[in-house]
Short mmCIF file of C-alpha atoms in Angstrom, two decimals:
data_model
loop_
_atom_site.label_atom_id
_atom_site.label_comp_id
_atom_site.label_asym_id
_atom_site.label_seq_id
_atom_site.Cartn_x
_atom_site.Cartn_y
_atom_site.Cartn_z
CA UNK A 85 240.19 176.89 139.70
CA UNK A 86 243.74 175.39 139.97
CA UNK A 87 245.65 174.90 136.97
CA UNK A 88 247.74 171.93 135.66
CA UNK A 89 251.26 171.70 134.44
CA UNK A 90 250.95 169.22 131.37
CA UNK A 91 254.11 168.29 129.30
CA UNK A 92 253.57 167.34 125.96
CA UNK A 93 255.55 165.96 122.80
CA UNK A 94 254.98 166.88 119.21
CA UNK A 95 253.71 164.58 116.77
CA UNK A 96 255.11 165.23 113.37
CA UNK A 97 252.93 161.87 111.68
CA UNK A 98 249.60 161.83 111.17
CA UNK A 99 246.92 159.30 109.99
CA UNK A 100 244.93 156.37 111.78
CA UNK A 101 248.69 154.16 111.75
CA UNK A 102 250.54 156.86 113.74
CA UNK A 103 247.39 157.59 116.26
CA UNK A 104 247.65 153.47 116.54
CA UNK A 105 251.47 153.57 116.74
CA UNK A 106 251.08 156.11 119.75
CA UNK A 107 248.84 154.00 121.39
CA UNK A 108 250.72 151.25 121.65
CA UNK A 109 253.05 153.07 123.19
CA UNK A 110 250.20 153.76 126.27
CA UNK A 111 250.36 157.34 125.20
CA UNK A 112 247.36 159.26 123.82
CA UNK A 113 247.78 161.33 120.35
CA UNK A 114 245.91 164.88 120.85
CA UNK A 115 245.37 168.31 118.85
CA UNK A 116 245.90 171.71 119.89
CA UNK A 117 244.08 174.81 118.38
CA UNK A 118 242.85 177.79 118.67
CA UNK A 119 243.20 181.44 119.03
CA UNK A 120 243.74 181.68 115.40
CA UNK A 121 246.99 179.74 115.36
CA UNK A 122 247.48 176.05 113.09
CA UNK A 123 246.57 173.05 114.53
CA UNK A 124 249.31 171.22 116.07
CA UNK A 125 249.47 167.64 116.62
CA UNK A 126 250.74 166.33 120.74
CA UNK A 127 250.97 163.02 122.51
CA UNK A 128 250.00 163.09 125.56
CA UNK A 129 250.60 161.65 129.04
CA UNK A 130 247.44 158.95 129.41
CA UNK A 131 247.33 158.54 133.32
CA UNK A 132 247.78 162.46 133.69
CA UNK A 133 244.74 163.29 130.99
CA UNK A 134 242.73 160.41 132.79
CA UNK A 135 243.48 161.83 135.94
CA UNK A 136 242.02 165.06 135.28
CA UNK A 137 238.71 164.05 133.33
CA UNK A 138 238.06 161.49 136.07
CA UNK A 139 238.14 164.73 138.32
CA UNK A 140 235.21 167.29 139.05
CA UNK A 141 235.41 170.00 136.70
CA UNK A 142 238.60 168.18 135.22
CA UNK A 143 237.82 169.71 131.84
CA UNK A 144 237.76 173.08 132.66
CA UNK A 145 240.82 172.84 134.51
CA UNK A 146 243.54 175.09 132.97
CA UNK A 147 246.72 173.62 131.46
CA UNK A 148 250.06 174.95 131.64
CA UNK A 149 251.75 173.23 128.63
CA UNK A 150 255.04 172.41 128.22
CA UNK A 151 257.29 170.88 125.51
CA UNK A 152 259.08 172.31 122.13
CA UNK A 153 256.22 174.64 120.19
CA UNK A 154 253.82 174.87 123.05
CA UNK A 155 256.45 176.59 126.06
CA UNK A 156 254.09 178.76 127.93
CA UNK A 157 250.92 178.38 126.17
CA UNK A 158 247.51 177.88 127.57
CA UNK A 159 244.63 175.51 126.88
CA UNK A 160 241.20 173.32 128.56
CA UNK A 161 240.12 170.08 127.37
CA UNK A 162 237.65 170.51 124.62
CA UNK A 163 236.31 167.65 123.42
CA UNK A 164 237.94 163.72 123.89
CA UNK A 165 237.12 160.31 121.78
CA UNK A 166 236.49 157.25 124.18
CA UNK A 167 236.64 153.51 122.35
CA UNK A 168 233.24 152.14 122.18
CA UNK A 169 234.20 148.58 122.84
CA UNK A 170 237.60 148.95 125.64
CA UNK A 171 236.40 152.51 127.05
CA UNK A 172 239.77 153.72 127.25
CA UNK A 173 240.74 157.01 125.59
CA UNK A 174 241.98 157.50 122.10
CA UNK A 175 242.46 161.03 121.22
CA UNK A 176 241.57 164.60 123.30
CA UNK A 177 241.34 167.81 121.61
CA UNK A 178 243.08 170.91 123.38
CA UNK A 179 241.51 174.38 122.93
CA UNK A 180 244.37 177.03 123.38
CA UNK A 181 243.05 180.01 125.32
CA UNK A 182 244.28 182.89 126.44
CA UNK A 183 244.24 183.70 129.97
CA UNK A 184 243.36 187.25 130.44
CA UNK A 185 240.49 187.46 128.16
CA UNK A 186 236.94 185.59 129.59
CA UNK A 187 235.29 182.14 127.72
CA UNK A 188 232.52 180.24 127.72
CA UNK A 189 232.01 176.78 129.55
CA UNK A 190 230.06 174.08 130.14
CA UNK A 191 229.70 173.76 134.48
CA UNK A 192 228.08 171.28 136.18
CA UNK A 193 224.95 171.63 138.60
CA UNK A 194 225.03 170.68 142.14
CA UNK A 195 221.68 170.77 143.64
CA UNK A 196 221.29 172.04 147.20
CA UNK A 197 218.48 170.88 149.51
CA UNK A 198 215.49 169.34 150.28
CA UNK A 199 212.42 170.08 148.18
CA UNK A 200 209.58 171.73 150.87
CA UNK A 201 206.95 170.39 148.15
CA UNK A 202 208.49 166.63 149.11
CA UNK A 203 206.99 166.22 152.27
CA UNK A 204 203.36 166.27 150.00
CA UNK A 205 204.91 163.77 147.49
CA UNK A 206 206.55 166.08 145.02
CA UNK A 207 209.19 164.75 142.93
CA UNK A 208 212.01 166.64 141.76
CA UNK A 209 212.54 166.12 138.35
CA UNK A 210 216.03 167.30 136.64
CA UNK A 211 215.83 168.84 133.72
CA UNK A 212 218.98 169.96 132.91
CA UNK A 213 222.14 168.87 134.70
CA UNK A 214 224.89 171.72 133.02
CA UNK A 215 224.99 175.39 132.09
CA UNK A 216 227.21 177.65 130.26
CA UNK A 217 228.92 180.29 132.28
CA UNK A 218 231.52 183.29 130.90
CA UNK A 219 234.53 184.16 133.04
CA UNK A 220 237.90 184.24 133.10
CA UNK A 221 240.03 180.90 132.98
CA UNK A 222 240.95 181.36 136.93
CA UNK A 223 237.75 182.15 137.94
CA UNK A 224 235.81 178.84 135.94
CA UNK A 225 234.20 176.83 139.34
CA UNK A 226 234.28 173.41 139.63
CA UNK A 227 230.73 173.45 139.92
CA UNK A 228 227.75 175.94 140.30
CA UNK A 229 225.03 175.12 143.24
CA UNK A 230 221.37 175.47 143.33
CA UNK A 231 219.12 175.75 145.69
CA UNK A 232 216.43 173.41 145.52
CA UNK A 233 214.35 173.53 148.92
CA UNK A 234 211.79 176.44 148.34
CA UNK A 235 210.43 174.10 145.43
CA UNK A 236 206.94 173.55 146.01
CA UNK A 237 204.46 171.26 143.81
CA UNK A 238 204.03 172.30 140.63
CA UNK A 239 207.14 174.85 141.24
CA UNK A 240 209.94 175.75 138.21
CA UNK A 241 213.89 176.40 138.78
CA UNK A 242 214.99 178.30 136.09
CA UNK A 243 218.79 179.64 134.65
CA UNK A 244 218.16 182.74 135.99
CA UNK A 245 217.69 182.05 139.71
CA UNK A 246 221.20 180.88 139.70
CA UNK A 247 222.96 183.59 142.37
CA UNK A 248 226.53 183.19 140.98
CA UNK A 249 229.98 184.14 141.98
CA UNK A 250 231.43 187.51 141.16
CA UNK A 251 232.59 188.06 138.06
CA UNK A 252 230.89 184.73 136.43
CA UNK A 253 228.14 185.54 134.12
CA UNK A 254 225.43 183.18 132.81
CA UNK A 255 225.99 182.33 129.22
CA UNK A 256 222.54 180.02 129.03
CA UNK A 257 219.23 181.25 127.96
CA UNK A 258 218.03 182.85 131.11
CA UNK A 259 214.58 180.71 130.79
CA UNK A 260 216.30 177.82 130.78
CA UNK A 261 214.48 175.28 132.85
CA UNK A 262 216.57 173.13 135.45
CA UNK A 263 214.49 170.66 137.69
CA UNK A 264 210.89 171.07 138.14
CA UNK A 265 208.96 169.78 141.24
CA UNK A 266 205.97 167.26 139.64
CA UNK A 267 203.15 165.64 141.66
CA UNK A 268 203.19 162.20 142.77
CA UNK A 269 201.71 159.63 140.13
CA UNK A 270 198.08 158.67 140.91
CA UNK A 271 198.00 155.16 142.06
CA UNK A 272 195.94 153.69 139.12
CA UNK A 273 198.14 155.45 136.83
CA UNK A 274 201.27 153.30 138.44
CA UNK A 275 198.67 150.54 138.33
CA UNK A 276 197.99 150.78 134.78
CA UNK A 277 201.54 151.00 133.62
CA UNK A 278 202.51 147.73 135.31
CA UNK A 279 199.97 145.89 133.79
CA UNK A 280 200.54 144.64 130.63
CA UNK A 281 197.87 145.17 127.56
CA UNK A 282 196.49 142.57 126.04
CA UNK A 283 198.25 141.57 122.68
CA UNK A 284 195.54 141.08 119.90
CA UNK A 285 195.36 137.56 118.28
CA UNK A 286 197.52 137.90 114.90
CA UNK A 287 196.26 135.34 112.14
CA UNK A 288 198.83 133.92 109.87
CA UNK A 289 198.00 132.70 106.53
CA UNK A 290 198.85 128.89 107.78
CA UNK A 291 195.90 129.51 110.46
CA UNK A 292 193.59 130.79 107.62
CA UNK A 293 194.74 127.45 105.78
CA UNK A 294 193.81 125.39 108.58
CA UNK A 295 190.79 127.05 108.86
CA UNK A 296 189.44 126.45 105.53
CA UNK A 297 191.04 122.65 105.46
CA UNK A 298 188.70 122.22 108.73
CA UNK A 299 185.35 123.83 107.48
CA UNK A 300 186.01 122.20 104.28
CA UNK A 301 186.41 118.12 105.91
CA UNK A 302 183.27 119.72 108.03
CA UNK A 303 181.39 120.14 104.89
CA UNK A 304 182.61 116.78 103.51
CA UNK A 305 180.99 114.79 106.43
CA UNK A 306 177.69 116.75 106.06
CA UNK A 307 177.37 115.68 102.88
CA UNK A 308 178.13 112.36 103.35
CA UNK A 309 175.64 112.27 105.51
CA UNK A 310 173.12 113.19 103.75
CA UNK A 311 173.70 110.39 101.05
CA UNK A 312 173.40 107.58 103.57
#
């Protein structure tokens, strides 16, 4: 994978005001750590961080940083906070690697293929859309495919079917299970789920009330009956 030249500044305050403060500014306050060393405390560029999550395998993409404290260091996008309401980003978290030495990352799954099992009804069903692979930084793929089409009814796809690149390992549990090819619902089964059940009467105490107002005027008129 291609790696990313990413100039950063130091941030010497810290606290919820100075993360605002940097904001405002339409930059993005970030951490650094890793390898042992002290956290250290960046802004960062917002259009170039965007950039790269918005990009396939964005966060495994290795950075090249640059700026006083961090010349010629090393480091993937570990983790980033998103505002709940806006959307927009308002902190990442940099994990400092080191280049020679392999890590472990989170890859996407691209499945390959048509399903033979379709053509009888099967649907595939995807149970897991990631795994974790070990390589080296430069060798971290944007994504890893699988081949789908063998998949008969009733048929698994598991972690270790994967046929990956050299020098990638699989960092998952081996059993892992990754899409599954189920049989079509039976038609009174997709009947019976779009038909709503029938709620049971609830009586409230105001209905009970009205009950025993209605028996009791019932009983009234009996008994005046019975005296004329």
């Amino acid at each position: 994978m291609e790696q990313l030249n990413l100039t950063v500044e130091n941030r010497t305050e810290k606290g919820k005001g100075a993360a605002r403060r940097v904001r405002r500014l339409g930059k993005i306050p970030g951490v650094l750590y890793g390898l042992g060393n002290a956290n250290t405390n960046l802004v960062l560029e917002t259009r170039l961080i965007h950039k790269l999550l918005m990009e396939e395998g964005g966060r495994n993409k290795v950075l090249n940083l640059a700026g006083s404290g961090v010349e010629g260091r090393h480091a993937i996008v570990k983790d980033y906070q998103v505002d709940p309401v806006k959307r927009n980003l308002i902190h990442v978290d940099l994990l400092e690697i080191d280049i020679k030495k392999k890590i472990e990352v989170t890859v996407k799954l691209n499945l390959v293929g048509k399903p033979v099992g379709a053509a009888d009804g099967g649907v595939l069903n995807v149970v897991a859309r990631d795994i974790i692979v070990k390589c080296l930084p430069n060798q971290i793929p944007k994504h890893v495919d699988v081949d789908v089409s063998a998949l008969k009814i009733g048929d698994s796809l598991h972690a270790d079917a994967i046929v990956l690149p050299e020098g990638i390992e699989l960092a998952s549990s081996a059993e892992t299970t990754l899409v599954t090819l189920v049989p079509p619902a039976k038609e009174e089964e997709a009947v019976a789920s779009l038909t709503p059940a029938a709620e049971p009467e609830v009586i409230t105490e105001k209905k009970k009330e009205g009950e025993e107002g209605a028996a009791a005027a019932a009983g009234g008129d009996k008994k005046d009956e019975k005296k004329k």
